[in-house]
């Protein structure tokens, strides 16, 4: 299985400041079709996960443009340009390039 | 707007079978562009992919479940199901049903159903 490792596990951030979360995969996520199926999910307290970013850098419908994704191969980053109070929650990276699909352990974003 | 709703089995005894259904509304389960999936979240918040099924019946399961999982699709009722056999306390989790759009990702989730395995 592909292991997804996120850093940091916890990120205290000041409102209005940027935040970034890293995700590293144990092997390349480039699929045989040439795409890289790396996504980012947000889970607010008491809610199911919500898709933010797919295929490294594509924002899903309705996701604010302060969220962006980057990376390639085995190293990926989610960046929030200016953190707002509603961004509090746990963020997960997930890969769908190889079955079984796997998830990172989650990064808890909290406000200082 | 697509809506997915899990059934609520609640408490399941060890060694018995966990059965869940996911009712889909606002969209057809028999679209070729989607897979329907089950994902669970342990009390420690780790997410685990259980399996995926297409309306044609093609299904893929996580090998970590040691062949204990079985999924099915009911097109007439627009729902899909999960059966997990021989459960233990380690299967206690919140079970989510979700949709995967081919070439995109898991784009819609149900609210989740807490399943507790205990005698």
Coordinates of C-alpha atoms in Angstrom, one line a residue:
Chain A
X1 CA 0.0 0.0 0.0
X2 CA 1.1 3.6 -0.6
X3 CA 1.8 5.3 2.8
X4 CA 0.8 9.0 3.0
X5 CA 2.7 11.0 5.6
X6 CA 1.5 14.5 6.6
X7 CA 3.5 17.2 8.4
X8 CA 2.9 18.9 10.7
X9 CA 0.2 16.9 12.7
X10 CA -0.9 20.1 14.3
X11 CA -0.7 23.7 13.1
X12 CA -1.6 26.7 15.2
X13 CA -2.1 29.7 13.0
X14 CA -3.0 33.3 13.5
X15 CA -6.2 34.5 11.7
X16 CA -5.3 36.2 8.4
X17 CA -1.9 34.5 8.2
X18 CA -0.9 31.8 5.7
X19 CA -0.8 28.1 6.5
X20 CA 0.7 25.2 4.7
X21 CA 0.5 21.4 5.1
X22 CA 2.8 18.9 3.5
X23 CA 2.0 15.4 2.3
X24 CA 4.6 12.9 1.2
X25 CA 3.8 9.5 -0.5
X26 CA 5.9 6.4 -0.2
X27 CA 6.0 6.1 -4.0
X28 CA 5.2 8.2 -7.0
X29 CA 1.5 9.0 -7.5
X30 CA 1.8 9.4 -11.2
X31 CA -0.9 7.0 -12.6
X32 CA -0.5 4.9 -15.8
X33 CA -2.8 7.4 -17.5
X34 CA -0.4 10.2 -16.7
X35 CA -2.6 11.9 -14.1
X36 CA -1.7 12.3 -10.4
X37 CA -4.7 11.5 -8.2
X38 CA -3.7 13.4 -5.1
X39 CA -6.6 15.2 -3.3
X40 CA -7.0 17.3 -0.2
X41 CA -10.0 17.0 2.2
X42 CA -11.2 19.2 5.0
X43 CA -13.1 17.8 8.0
X44 CA -14.7 20.4 10.2
X45 CA -15.7 19.3 13.8
X46 CA -18.8 17.0 13.6
X47 CA -18.9 16.9 9.8
X48 CA -17.9 14.5 7.1
X49 CA -14.8 15.2 5.1
X50 CA -15.3 17.7 2.2
X51 CA -13.3 17.7 -1.0
X52 CA -11.1 20.8 -1.4
X53 CA -8.5 20.0 -4.1
X54 CA -8.2 17.2 -6.6
X55 CA -5.4 16.1 -9.0
X56 CA -2.9 18.1 -7.1
X57 CA -4.1 21.6 -7.8
X58 CA -7.7 21.7 -9.0
X59 CA -10.1 23.4 -6.6
X60 CA -13.5 21.7 -6.3
X61 CA -16.7 23.5 -6.9
X62 CA -17.4 26.2 -4.2
X63 CA -14.0 26.0 -2.6
X64 CA -12.6 29.5 -1.8
X65 CA -9.6 30.6 -3.9
X66 CA -7.5 31.0 -0.7
X67 CA -7.0 27.3 -0.9
X68 CA -4.4 26.0 -3.3
X69 CA -2.5 22.8 -4.0
X70 CA 0.9 22.2 -5.5
X71 CA 3.5 19.5 -5.9
X72 CA 4.5 16.5 -8.1
X73 CA 5.6 12.9 -7.8
X74 CA 5.8 12.2 -4.1
X75 CA 5.7 15.6 -2.5
X76 CA 2.6 17.8 -2.2
X77 CA 1.5 20.9 -0.4
X78 CA -1.8 22.5 0.6
X79 CA -1.6 26.2 1.2
X80 CA -4.2 28.5 2.7
X81 CA -3.2 32.1 1.8
X82 CA -5.1 33.8 4.7
X83 CA -6.6 31.6 7.4
X84 CA -10.2 32.3 8.4
X85 CA -12.0 31.1 11.5
X86 CA -14.1 28.6 9.4
X87 CA -10.9 26.8 8.3
X88 CA -10.5 25.2 11.7
X89 CA -10.6 21.4 11.3
X90 CA -8.5 18.4 10.2
X91 CA -7.0 18.3 6.8
X92 CA -6.2 15.0 5.0
X93 CA -4.3 14.2 1.8
X94 CA -5.5 11.1 -0.1
X95 CA -4.3 9.2 -3.1
X96 CA -6.4 7.4 -5.7
X97 CA -3.5 6.5 -8.1
X98 CA -3.2 3.0 -6.8
X99 CA -5.6 0.7 -5.1
X100 CA -6.1 0.5 -2.2
X101 CA -6.6 4.2 -1.9
X102 CA -5.0 5.6 1.2
X103 CA -5.1 8.7 3.4
X104 CA -2.7 10.7 5.4
X105 CA -3.0 10.7 9.2
X106 CA -4.5 14.2 9.2
X107 CA -3.3 17.7 10.2
X108 CA -5.3 19.6 12.8
X109 CA -5.5 23.3 12.0
X110 CA -6.3 25.5 15.0
X111 CA -6.3 29.2 15.7
X112 CA -3.7 30.7 18.0
Chain B
X1 CA -27.8 18.5 -5.2
X2 CA -26.6 15.0 -4.6
X3 CA -27.4 13.6 -1.2
X4 CA -26.2 10.3 0.4
X5 CA -27.7 8.8 3.6
X6 CA -26.3 5.9 5.5
X7 CA -28.6 3.5 7.4
X8 CA -27.9 3.2 11.1
X9 CA -27.1 -0.3 12.3
X10 CA -25.9 1.0 15.7
X11 CA -24.6 -1.9 17.8
X12 CA -23.3 -5.2 16.2
X13 CA -22.1 -8.1 18.2
X14 CA -18.6 -9.6 17.7
X15 CA -18.4 -12.3 15.0
X16 CA -21.7 -11.1 13.4
X17 CA -22.3 -9.3 10.1
X18 CA -22.4 -5.5 9.8
X19 CA -24.9 -4.4 7.2
X20 CA -25.1 -0.8 5.9
X21 CA -27.0 0.7 3.1
X22 CA -26.5 4.1 1.4
X23 CA -29.5 5.7 -0.2
X24 CA -28.7 8.1 -3.0
X25 CA -31.0 11.0 -4.0
X26 CA -30.6 13.9 -6.4
X27 CA -28.7 11.7 -8.9
X28 CA -28.7 8.3 -10.5
X29 CA -26.5 5.5 -9.1
X30 CA -26.4 4.0 -12.6
X31 CA -24.2 6.6 -14.2
X32 CA -21.0 5.3 -15.9
X33 CA -18.9 8.2 -14.6
X34 CA -19.1 7.3 -10.9
X35 CA -18.0 4.8 -8.4
X36 CA -19.8 4.4 -5.1
X37 CA -17.5 3.8 -2.1
X38 CA -17.4 3.0 1.6
X39 CA -14.8 4.7 3.9
X40 CA -14.6 4.4 7.6
X41 CA -13.0 6.6 10.3
X42 CA -11.7 5.0 13.5
X43 CA -12.0 6.6 16.9
X44 CA -8.5 7.9 16.4
X45 CA -9.7 9.8 13.3
X46 CA -7.8 7.7 10.7
X47 CA -9.6 7.2 7.4
X48 CA -9.6 3.8 5.7
X49 CA -10.9 3.0 2.2
X50 CA -13.1 -0.1 2.4
X51 CA -14.1 -0.6 -1.2
X52 CA -15.6 0.8 -4.4
X53 CA -18.4 -0.4 -6.7
X54 CA -19.6 0.6 -10.1
X55 CA -23.2 0.3 -11.1
X56 CA -22.2 -2.6 -13.5
X57 CA -21.2 -4.6 -10.4
X58 CA -17.4 -4.2 -10.7
X59 CA -16.1 -4.0 -7.1
X60 CA -12.7 -3.5 -5.5
X61 CA -12.0 -4.1 -1.8
X62 CA -9.2 -3.2 0.5
X63 CA -7.1 -6.3 1.0
X64 CA -6.6 -5.3 4.7
X65 CA -10.1 -6.5 5.3
X66 CA -9.1 -10.1 4.4
X67 CA -12.1 -10.7 2.1
X68 CA -14.6 -9.9 4.8
X69 CA -16.3 -7.1 2.8
X70 CA -19.0 -7.4 0.1
X71 CA -20.7 -4.5 -1.7
X72 CA -23.8 -4.5 -4.0
X73 CA -25.8 -2.0 -6.0
X74 CA -29.6 -1.8 -6.1
X75 CA -30.5 0.3 -9.1
X76 CA -34.2 0.0 -8.7
X77 CA -34.0 1.7 -5.3
X78 CA -31.0 3.9 -6.1
X79 CA -28.9 2.6 -3.2
X80 CA -25.8 0.6 -2.6
X81 CA -24.8 -1.7 0.3
X82 CA -22.0 -3.0 2.4
X83 CA -21.7 -6.2 4.3
X84 CA -18.8 -6.8 6.6
X85 CA -18.5 -10.3 8.0
X86 CA -17.1 -11.6 11.3
X87 CA -16.7 -8.2 12.9
X88 CA -14.5 -7.5 15.9
X89 CA -14.0 -4.5 18.1
X90 CA -11.5 -3.2 15.6
X91 CA -14.3 -2.6 13.2
X92 CA -15.9 0.0 15.5
X93 CA -15.9 3.2 13.5
X94 CA -17.9 5.9 11.7
X95 CA -18.8 4.5 8.3
X96 CA -19.2 6.9 5.4
X97 CA -20.7 6.3 2.0
X98 CA -19.4 8.5 -0.8
X99 CA -19.2 9.0 -4.5
X100 CA -16.1 9.1 -6.6
X101 CA -16.3 10.8 -9.9
X102 CA -13.9 9.1 -12.4
X103 CA -10.9 11.3 -13.0
X104 CA -11.8 13.6 -10.1
X105 CA -12.0 12.3 -6.5
X106 CA -14.4 11.5 -3.8
X107 CA -16.7 14.5 -4.2
X108 CA -19.8 13.8 -2.1
X109 CA -20.1 12.2 1.3
X110 CA -22.9 11.0 3.5
X111 CA -23.0 12.3 7.1
X112 CA -21.7 9.0 8.5
X113 CA -23.1 6.2 10.7
X114 CA -21.4 5.2 14.0
X115 CA -21.1 1.4 14.2
X116 CA -20.1 -0.1 17.6
X117 CA -19.0 -3.7 17.8
X118 CA -19.6 -4.9 21.3
X119 CA -21.3 -7.8 23.1

